[in-house]
GROMACS .gro file of N, CA, C and O in nm:
model
  408
    1MET      N    1   0.591  -2.292   2.564
    1MET     CA    2   0.702  -2.255   2.481
    1MET      C    3   0.739  -2.110   2.509
    1MET      O    4   0.653  -2.023   2.514
    2LEU      N    5   0.865  -2.085   2.524
    2LEU     CA    6   0.911  -1.951   2.556
    2LEU      C    7   0.943  -1.875   2.428
    2LEU      O    8   1.003  -1.929   2.335
    3ALA      N    9   0.903  -1.751   2.423
    3ALA     CA   10   0.927  -1.667   2.306
    3ALA      C   11   1.062  -1.598   2.318
    3ALA      O   12   1.111  -1.575   2.427
    4ARG      N   13   1.118  -1.565   2.204
    4ARG     CA   14   1.240  -1.484   2.203
    4ARG      C   15   1.199  -1.338   2.208
    4ARG      O   16   1.108  -1.297   2.138
    5ILE      N   17   1.264  -1.262   2.289
    5ILE     CA   18   1.231  -1.122   2.306
    5ILE      C   19   1.338  -1.039   2.238
    5ILE      O   20   1.457  -1.062   2.257
    6ALA      N   21   1.294  -0.944   2.158
    6ALA     CA   22   1.388  -0.858   2.088
    6ALA      C   23   1.457  -0.765   2.186
    6ALA      O   24   1.395  -0.706   2.274
    7HIS      N   25   1.585  -0.756   2.173
    7HIS     CA   26   1.667  -0.668   2.255
    7HIS      C   27   1.676  -0.533   2.183
    7HIS      O   28   1.676  -0.528   2.061
    8PRO      N   29   1.683  -0.420   2.252
    8PRO     CA   30   1.685  -0.290   2.186
    8PRO      C   31   1.799  -0.274   2.087
    8PRO      O   32   1.791  -0.194   1.995
    9PHE      N   33   1.906  -0.353   2.101
    9PHE     CA   34   2.019  -0.340   2.009
    9PHE      C   35   2.025  -0.455   1.911
    9PHE      O   36   2.127  -0.486   1.854
   10GLY      N   37   1.910  -0.522   1.887
   10GLY     CA   38   1.903  -0.626   1.788
   10GLY      C   39   1.933  -0.766   1.840
   10GLY      O   40   1.921  -0.862   1.767
   11ARG      N   41   1.974  -0.780   1.965
   11ARG     CA   42   2.001  -0.912   2.021
   11ARG      C   43   1.872  -0.968   2.081
   11ARG      O   44   1.782  -0.893   2.118
   12HIS      N   45   1.864  -1.098   2.085
   12HIS     CA   46   1.745  -1.162   2.142
   12HIS      C   47   1.780  -1.227   2.275
   12HIS      O   48   1.891  -1.276   2.295
   13VAL      N   49   1.686  -1.225   2.366
   13VAL     CA   50   1.705  -1.286   2.497
   13VAL      C   51   1.618  -1.412   2.498
   13VAL      O   52   1.496  -1.404   2.495
   14ALA      N   53   1.683  -1.526   2.498
   14ALA     CA   54   1.610  -1.652   2.496
   14ALA      C   55   1.562  -1.686   2.636
   14ALA      O   56   1.623  -1.649   2.735
   15GLY      N   57   1.452  -1.759   2.643
   15GLY     CA   58   1.404  -1.809   2.770
   15GLY      C   59   1.316  -1.715   2.848
   15GLY      O   60   1.279  -1.743   2.960
   16GLN      N   61   1.281  -1.600   2.792
   16GLN     CA   62   1.192  -1.507   2.861
   16GLN      C   63   1.061  -1.499   2.786
   16GLN      O   64   1.057  -1.503   2.664
   17LYS      N   65   0.954  -1.490   2.860
   17LYS     CA   66   0.823  -1.479   2.799
   17LYS      C   67   0.799  -1.336   2.753
   17LYS      O   68   0.840  -1.241   2.818
   18SER      N   69   0.732  -1.324   2.640
   18SER     CA   70   0.698  -1.192   2.588
   18SER      C   71   0.582  -1.135   2.667
   18SER      O   72   0.483  -1.203   2.695
   19THR      N   73   0.593  -1.009   2.704
   19THR     CA   74   0.485  -0.942   2.776
   19THR      C   75   0.416  -0.839   2.688
   19THR      O   76   0.330  -0.765   2.733
   20ALA      N   77   0.454  -0.834   2.560
   20ALA     CA   78   0.397  -0.736   2.468
   20ALA      C   79   0.251  -0.768   2.442
   20ALA      O   80   0.212  -0.884   2.430
   21THR      N   81   0.169  -0.665   2.436
   21THR     CA   82   0.029  -0.682   2.402
   21THR      C   83   0.009  -0.639   2.257
   21THR      O   84   0.076  -0.546   2.210
   22PRO      N   85  -0.080  -0.705   2.184
   22PRO     CA   86  -0.102  -0.667   2.045
   22PRO      C   87  -0.153  -0.523   2.035
   22PRO      O   88  -0.234  -0.479   2.116
   23ILE      N   89  -0.107  -0.451   1.936
   23ILE     CA   90  -0.149  -0.313   1.913
   23ILE      C   91  -0.278  -0.315   1.833
   23ILE      O   92  -0.286  -0.380   1.730
   24GLN      N   93  -0.378  -0.245   1.882
   24GLN     CA   94  -0.505  -0.237   1.812
   24GLN      C   95  -0.499  -0.124   1.708
   24GLN      O   96  -0.431  -0.024   1.728
   25ASN      N   97  -0.570  -0.143   1.599
   25ASN     CA   98  -0.576  -0.038   1.498
   25ASN      C   99  -0.651   0.083   1.553
   25ASN      O  100  -0.759   0.069   1.608
   26SER      N  101  -0.591   0.200   1.536
   26SER     CA  102  -0.658   0.322   1.576
   26SER      C  103  -0.754   0.363   1.465
   26SER      O  104  -0.742   0.315   1.352
   27PRO      N  105  -0.847   0.453   1.492
   27PRO     CA  106  -0.938   0.500   1.387
   27PRO      C  107  -0.862   0.559   1.267
   27PRO      O  108  -0.903   0.539   1.154
   28SER      N  109  -0.751   0.629   1.293
   28SER     CA  110  -0.678   0.688   1.182
   28SER      C  111  -0.611   0.580   1.097
   28SER      O  112  -0.604   0.592   0.974
   29GLU      N  113  -0.566   0.470   1.159
   29GLU     CA  114  -0.508   0.359   1.083
   29GLU      C  115  -0.615   0.290   1.000
   29GLU      O  116  -0.591   0.253   0.886
   30SER      N  117  -0.734   0.275   1.056
   30SER     CA  118  -0.844   0.213   0.982
   30SER      C  119  -0.883   0.300   0.864
   30SER      O  120  -0.910   0.249   0.754
   31ARG      N  121  -0.887   0.431   0.885
   31ARG     CA  122  -0.922   0.524   0.776
   31ARG      C  123  -0.816   0.519   0.667
   31ARG      O  124  -0.848   0.517   0.549
   32ARG      N  125  -0.688   0.514   0.707
   32ARG     CA  126  -0.580   0.508   0.609
   32ARG      C  127  -0.591   0.380   0.526
   32ARG      O  128  -0.576   0.381   0.405
   33ALA      N  129  -0.621   0.269   0.591
   33ALA     CA  130  -0.636   0.142   0.520
   33ALA      C  131  -0.753   0.148   0.422
   33ALA      O  132  -0.743   0.098   0.309
   34ALA      N  133  -0.863   0.212   0.462
   34ALA     CA  134  -0.978   0.226   0.374
   34ALA      C  135  -0.944   0.311   0.253
   34ALA      O  136  -0.985   0.279   0.139
   35VAL      N  137  -0.869   0.418   0.273
   35VAL     CA  138  -0.827   0.505   0.161
   35VAL      C  139  -0.736   0.427   0.066
   35VAL      O  140  -0.753   0.433  -0.056
   36GLN      N  141  -0.641   0.352   0.122
   36GLN     CA  142  -0.549   0.274   0.038
   36GLN      C  143  -0.625   0.174  -0.048
   36GLN      O  144  -0.597   0.159  -0.166
   37LYS      N  145  -0.723   0.105   0.011
   37LYS     CA  146  -0.801   0.008  -0.065
   37LYS      C  147  -0.886   0.076  -0.173
   37LYS      O  148  -0.896   0.026  -0.285
   38ALA      N  149  -0.945   0.190  -0.140
   38ALA     CA  150  -1.026   0.262  -0.238
   38ALA      C  151  -0.940   0.313  -0.354
   38ALA      O  152  -0.981   0.305  -0.471
   39LEU      N  153  -0.821   0.364  -0.324
   39LEU     CA  154  -0.731   0.408  -0.431
   39LEU      C  155  -0.691   0.290  -0.519
   39LEU      O  156  -0.689   0.302  -0.642
   40GLY      N  157  -0.662   0.177  -0.456
   40GLY     CA  158  -0.626   0.058  -0.532
   40GLY      C  159  -0.737   0.012  -0.624
   40GLY      O  160  -0.713  -0.022  -0.741
   41LYS      N  161  -0.861   0.013  -0.574
   41LYS     CA  162  -0.975  -0.026  -0.658
   41LYS      C  163  -0.990   0.068  -0.776
   41LYS      O  164  -1.018   0.024  -0.888
   42ARG      N  165  -0.971   0.198  -0.753
   42ARG     CA  166  -0.983   0.294  -0.862
   42ARG      C  167  -0.874   0.271  -0.967
   42ARG      O  168  -0.900   0.277  -1.087
   43ILE      N  169  -0.752   0.245  -0.921
   43ILE     CA  170  -0.643   0.219  -1.015
   43ILE      C  171  -0.673   0.095  -1.098
   43ILE      O  172  -0.654   0.093  -1.221
   44ILE      N  173  -0.725  -0.010  -1.035
   44ILE     CA  174  -0.762  -0.132  -1.109
   44ILE      C  175  -0.868  -0.100  -1.214
   44ILE      O  176  -0.857  -0.144  -1.330
   45GLU      N  177  -0.972  -0.026  -1.175
   45GLU     CA  178  -1.078   0.010  -1.270
   45GLU      C  179  -1.022   0.085  -1.390
   45GLU      O  180  -1.054   0.054  -1.505
   46TRP      N  181  -0.939   0.186  -1.364
   46TRP     CA  182  -0.882   0.265  -1.472
   46TRP      C  183  -0.791   0.180  -1.560
   46TRP      O  184  -0.793   0.191  -1.682
   47ARG      N  185  -0.709   0.096  -1.497
   47ARG     CA  186  -0.616   0.011  -1.572
   47ARG      C  187  -0.693  -0.083  -1.665
   47ARG      O  188  -0.662  -0.094  -1.783
   48LYS      N  189  -0.795  -0.148  -1.612
   48LYS     CA  190  -0.874  -0.241  -1.692
   48LYS      C  191  -0.951  -0.170  -1.802
   48LYS      O  192  -0.966  -0.225  -1.912
   49SER      N  193  -0.999  -0.049  -1.773
   49SER     CA  194  -1.074   0.025  -1.876
   49SER      C  195  -0.985   0.061  -1.995
   49SER      O  196  -1.035   0.082  -2.105
   50GLN      N  197  -0.855   0.065  -1.973
   50GLN     CA  198  -0.761   0.094  -2.082
   50GLN      C  199  -0.700  -0.033  -2.139
   50GLN      O  200  -0.611  -0.027  -2.225
   51GLY      N  201  -0.746  -0.148  -2.092
   51GLY     CA  202  -0.699  -0.276  -2.144
   51GLY      C  203  -0.554  -0.308  -2.108
   51GLY      O  204  -0.487  -0.381  -2.182
   52LEU      N  205  -0.507  -0.254  -1.998
   52LEU     CA  206  -0.369  -0.276  -1.957
   52LEU      C  207  -0.361  -0.388  -1.853
   52LEU      O  208  -0.447  -0.399  -1.766
   53SER      N  209  -0.257  -0.469  -1.863
   53SER     CA  210  -0.229  -0.567  -1.759
   53SER      C  211  -0.158  -0.497  -1.644
   53SER      O  212  -0.103  -0.387  -1.660
   54GLN      N  213  -0.157  -0.562  -1.532
   54GLN     CA  214  -0.085  -0.508  -1.416
   54GLN      C  215   0.063  -0.493  -1.449
   54GLN      O  216   0.126  -0.393  -1.415
   55ARG      N  217   0.118  -0.593  -1.517
   55ARG     CA  218   0.260  -0.590  -1.556
   55ARG      C  219   0.289  -0.473  -1.650
   55ARG      O  220   0.389  -0.405  -1.634
   56ALA      N  221   0.199  -0.450  -1.745
   56ALA     CA  222   0.220  -0.341  -1.841
   56ALA      C  223   0.217  -0.205  -1.771
   56ALA      O  224   0.304  -0.121  -1.796
   57LEU      N  225   0.119  -0.183  -1.684
   57LEU     CA  226   0.111  -0.056  -1.613
   57LEU      C  227   0.232  -0.038  -1.522
   57LEU      O  228   0.290   0.071  -1.517
   58ALA      N  229   0.272  -0.143  -1.453
   58ALA     CA  230   0.389  -0.134  -1.366
   58ALA      C  231   0.512  -0.094  -1.447
   58ALA      O  232   0.590  -0.007  -1.405
   59GLY      N  233   0.530  -0.155  -1.564
   59GLY     CA  234   0.643  -0.121  -1.650
   59GLY      C  235   0.638   0.024  -1.696
   59GLY      O  236   0.741   0.092  -1.698
   60MET      N  237   0.520   0.071  -1.731
   60MET     CA  238   0.505   0.211  -1.773
   60MET      C  239   0.541   0.308  -1.660
   60MET      O  240   0.591   0.416  -1.685
   61CYS      N  241   0.513   0.265  -1.536
   61CYS     CA  242   0.535   0.351  -1.420
   61CYS      C  243   0.674   0.335  -1.361
   61CYS      O  244   0.712   0.409  -1.270
   62GLY      N  245   0.748   0.235  -1.406
   62GLY     CA  246   0.882   0.214  -1.355
   62GLY      C  247   0.887   0.148  -1.218
   62GLY      O  248   0.981   0.169  -1.142
   63ILE      N  249   0.783   0.069  -1.188
   63ILE     CA  250   0.784  -0.004  -1.062
   63ILE      C  251   0.766  -0.153  -1.090
   63ILE      O  252   0.722  -0.192  -1.199
   64HIS      N  253   0.797  -0.237  -0.995
   64HIS     CA  254   0.786  -0.381  -1.013
   64HIS      C  255   0.639  -0.423  -1.011
   64HIS      O  256   0.556  -0.362  -0.942
   65ARG      N  257   0.606  -0.528  -1.085
   65ARG     CA  258   0.469  -0.575  -1.092
   65ARG      C  259   0.415  -0.613  -0.955
   65ARG      O  260   0.300  -0.583  -0.921
   66SER      N  261   0.497  -0.674  -0.871
   66SER     CA  262   0.449  -0.712  -0.737
   66SER      C  263   0.417  -0.590  -0.653
   66SER      O  264   0.323  -0.591  -0.573
   67ARG      N  265   0.493  -0.483  -0.671
   67ARG     CA  266   0.465  -0.358  -0.599
   67ARG      C  267   0.332  -0.300  -0.647
   67ARG      O  268   0.252  -0.250  -0.567
   68MET      N  269   0.308  -0.305  -0.779
   68MET     CA  270   0.181  -0.257  -0.833
   68MET      C  271   0.066  -0.338  -0.774
   68MET      O  272  -0.039  -0.282  -0.740
   69GLY      N  273   0.087  -0.467  -0.759
   69GLY     CA  274  -0.016  -0.551  -0.697
   69GLY      C  275  -0.045  -0.509  -0.554
   69GLY      O  276  -0.161  -0.504  -0.512
   70GLN      N  277   0.059  -0.476  -0.479
   70GLN     CA  278   0.040  -0.429  -0.342
   70GLN      C  279  -0.039  -0.299  -0.340
   70GLN      O  280  -0.128  -0.280  -0.256
   71VAL      N  281  -0.007  -0.209  -0.432
   71VAL     CA  282  -0.078  -0.080  -0.440
   71VAL      C  283  -0.225  -0.106  -0.473
   71VAL      O  284  -0.315  -0.051  -0.408
   72GLU      N  285  -0.251  -0.191  -0.572
   72GLU     CA  286  -0.389  -0.218  -0.614
   72GLU      C  287  -0.471  -0.288  -0.506
   72GLU      O  288  -0.591  -0.270  -0.498
   73ARG      N  289  -0.406  -0.367  -0.424
   73ARG     CA  290  -0.477  -0.435  -0.314
   73ARG      C  291  -0.485  -0.350  -0.188
   73ARG      O  292  -0.547  -0.389  -0.090
   74GLY      N  293  -0.422  -0.233  -0.190
   74GLY     CA  294  -0.424  -0.144  -0.074
   74GLY      C  295  -0.342  -0.199   0.042
   74GLY      O  296  -0.371  -0.170   0.157
   75GLU      N  297  -0.239  -0.275   0.011
   75GLU     CA  298  -0.160  -0.341   0.114
   75GLU      C  299  -0.040  -0.262   0.162
   75GLU      O  300   0.027  -0.303   0.256
   76SER      N  301  -0.009  -0.152   0.097
   76SER     CA  302   0.111  -0.079   0.137
   76SER      C  303   0.093   0.071   0.118
   76SER      O  304   0.012   0.115   0.037
   77ASN      N  305   0.171   0.144   0.196
   77ASN     CA  306   0.175   0.289   0.177
   77ASN      C  307   0.246   0.316   0.046
   77ASN      O  308   0.338   0.245   0.009
   78VAL      N  309   0.204   0.418  -0.020
   78VAL     CA  310   0.264   0.450  -0.149
   78VAL      C  311   0.299   0.598  -0.150
   78VAL      O  312   0.227   0.679  -0.092
   79LEU      N  313   0.411   0.631  -0.209
   79LEU     CA  314   0.452   0.771  -0.217
   79LEU      C  315   0.358   0.849  -0.307
   79LEU      O  316   0.308   0.796  -0.408
   80LEU      N  317   0.338   0.974  -0.273
   80LEU     CA  318   0.255   1.060  -0.356
   80LEU      C  319   0.310   1.067  -0.498
   80LEU      O  320   0.234   1.062  -0.595
   81ASN      N  321   0.441   1.074  -0.512
   81ASN     CA  322   0.502   1.080  -0.646
   81ASN      C  323   0.466   0.957  -0.728
   81ASN      O  324   0.441   0.967  -0.849
   82THR      N  325   0.461   0.841  -0.664
   82THR     CA  326   0.424   0.718  -0.735
   82THR      C  327   0.279   0.724  -0.779
   82THR      O  328   0.246   0.685  -0.892
   83LEU      N  329   0.191   0.775  -0.694
   83LEU     CA  330   0.051   0.788  -0.731
   83LEU      C  331   0.033   0.886  -0.846
   83LEU      O  332  -0.050   0.864  -0.935
   84ILE      N  333   0.112   0.992  -0.846
   84ILE     CA  334   0.106   1.090  -0.956
   84ILE      C  335   0.147   1.023  -1.087
   84ILE      O  336   0.080   1.040  -1.190
   85VAL      N  337   0.254   0.945  -1.084
   85VAL     CA  338   0.300   0.876  -1.204
   85VAL      C  339   0.193   0.778  -1.253
   85VAL      O  340   0.161   0.774  -1.372
   86ILE      N  341   0.136   0.699  -1.161
   86ILE     CA  342   0.031   0.603  -1.199
   86ILE      C  343  -0.087   0.675  -1.263
   86ILE      O  344  -0.135   0.635  -1.370
   87ALA      N  345  -0.134   0.782  -1.199
   87ALA     CA  346  -0.247   0.857  -1.254
   87ALA      C  347  -0.213   0.913  -1.392
   87ALA      O  348  -0.294   0.902  -1.485
   88ASN      N  349  -0.096   0.971  -1.407
   88ASN     CA  350  -0.056   1.028  -1.536
   88ASN      C  351  -0.049   0.922  -1.645
   88ASN      O  352  -0.091   0.946  -1.758
   89LYS      N  353   0.005   0.804  -1.613
   89LYS     CA  354   0.015   0.696  -1.713
   89LYS      C  355  -0.122   0.644  -1.751
   89LYS      O  356  -0.139   0.586  -1.858
   90LEU      N  357  -0.220   0.664  -1.666
   90LEU     CA  358  -0.358   0.626  -1.696
   90LEU      C  359  -0.439   0.744  -1.751
   90LEU      O  360  -0.561   0.738  -1.757
   91ASP      N  361  -0.368   0.850  -1.792
   91ASP     CA  362  -0.430   0.970  -1.849
   91ASP      C  363  -0.530   1.035  -1.754
   91ASP      O  364  -0.637   1.082  -1.795
   92ARG      N  365  -0.494   1.037  -1.627
   92ARG     CA  366  -0.577   1.100  -1.524
   92ARG      C  367  -0.491   1.193  -1.442
   92ARG      O  368  -0.370   1.193  -1.452
   93THR      N  369  -0.557   1.270  -1.356
   93THR     CA  370  -0.484   1.359  -1.265
   93THR      C  371  -0.488   1.300  -1.125
   93THR      O  372  -0.573   1.214  -1.094
   94ILE      N  373  -0.400   1.349  -1.041
   94ILE     CA  374  -0.399   1.304  -0.903
   94ILE      C  375  -0.528   1.343  -0.832
   94ILE      O  376  -0.579   1.268  -0.748
   95SER      N  377  -0.585   1.458  -0.869
   95SER     CA  378  -0.711   1.499  -0.805
   95SER      C  379  -0.824   1.405  -0.846
   95SER      O  380  -0.912   1.376  -0.764
   96GLN      N  381  -0.822   1.355  -0.969
   96GLN     CA  382  -0.923   1.257  -1.010
   96GLN      C  383  -0.906   1.127  -0.931
   96GLN      O  384  -1.005   1.063  -0.896
   97LEU      N  385  -0.782   1.090  -0.905
   97LEU     CA  386  -0.757   0.968  -0.830
   97LEU      C  387  -0.815   0.975  -0.690
   97LEU      O  388  -0.877   0.881  -0.641
   98PHE      N  389  -0.801   1.091  -0.625
   98PHE     CA  390  -0.847   1.106  -0.487
   98PHE      C  391  -0.992   1.152  -0.475
   98PHE      O  392  -1.047   1.151  -0.365
   99ARG      N  393  -1.055   1.190  -0.585
   99ARG     CA  394  -1.191   1.243  -0.579
   99ARG      C  395  -1.286   1.146  -0.510
   99ARG      O  396  -1.292   1.028  -0.544
  100ASP      N  397  -1.359   1.196  -0.413
  100ASP     CA  398  -1.457   1.122  -0.334
  100ASP      C  399  -1.397   1.008  -0.251
  100ASP      O  400  -1.469   0.921  -0.204
  101ILE      N  401  -1.265   1.010  -0.235
  101ILE     CA  402  -1.200   0.908  -0.152
  101ILE      C  403  -1.142   0.970  -0.027
  101ILE      O  404  -1.163   0.923   0.083
  102ALA      N  405  -1.065   1.077  -0.045
  102ALA     CA  406  -0.999   1.139   0.072
  102ALA      C  407  -1.015   1.288   0.069
  102ALA      O  408  -1.040   1.349  -0.030
   0.00000   0.00000   0.00000
């Protein structure tokens, strides 16, 4: 089966085989992923210790519940401002959030 190849201007060229090789995670990408997961675990711990649901915390922070889920699972990059808001809504500081993580 022939793959469609992305054209630099958004067009696809049918009938050509892809020669792209998968990109391996670099050490810095692995470290970033580990930090994201650790931050997410800490946010979950703090949220649960205050008896808040994911939906409630997301609402307090002004973000969608699914986005909060991504943050808690460490699945996405998150803006520093968003982390500050989350920490503040959980009565913590940003330095407490990052302590012993990064």
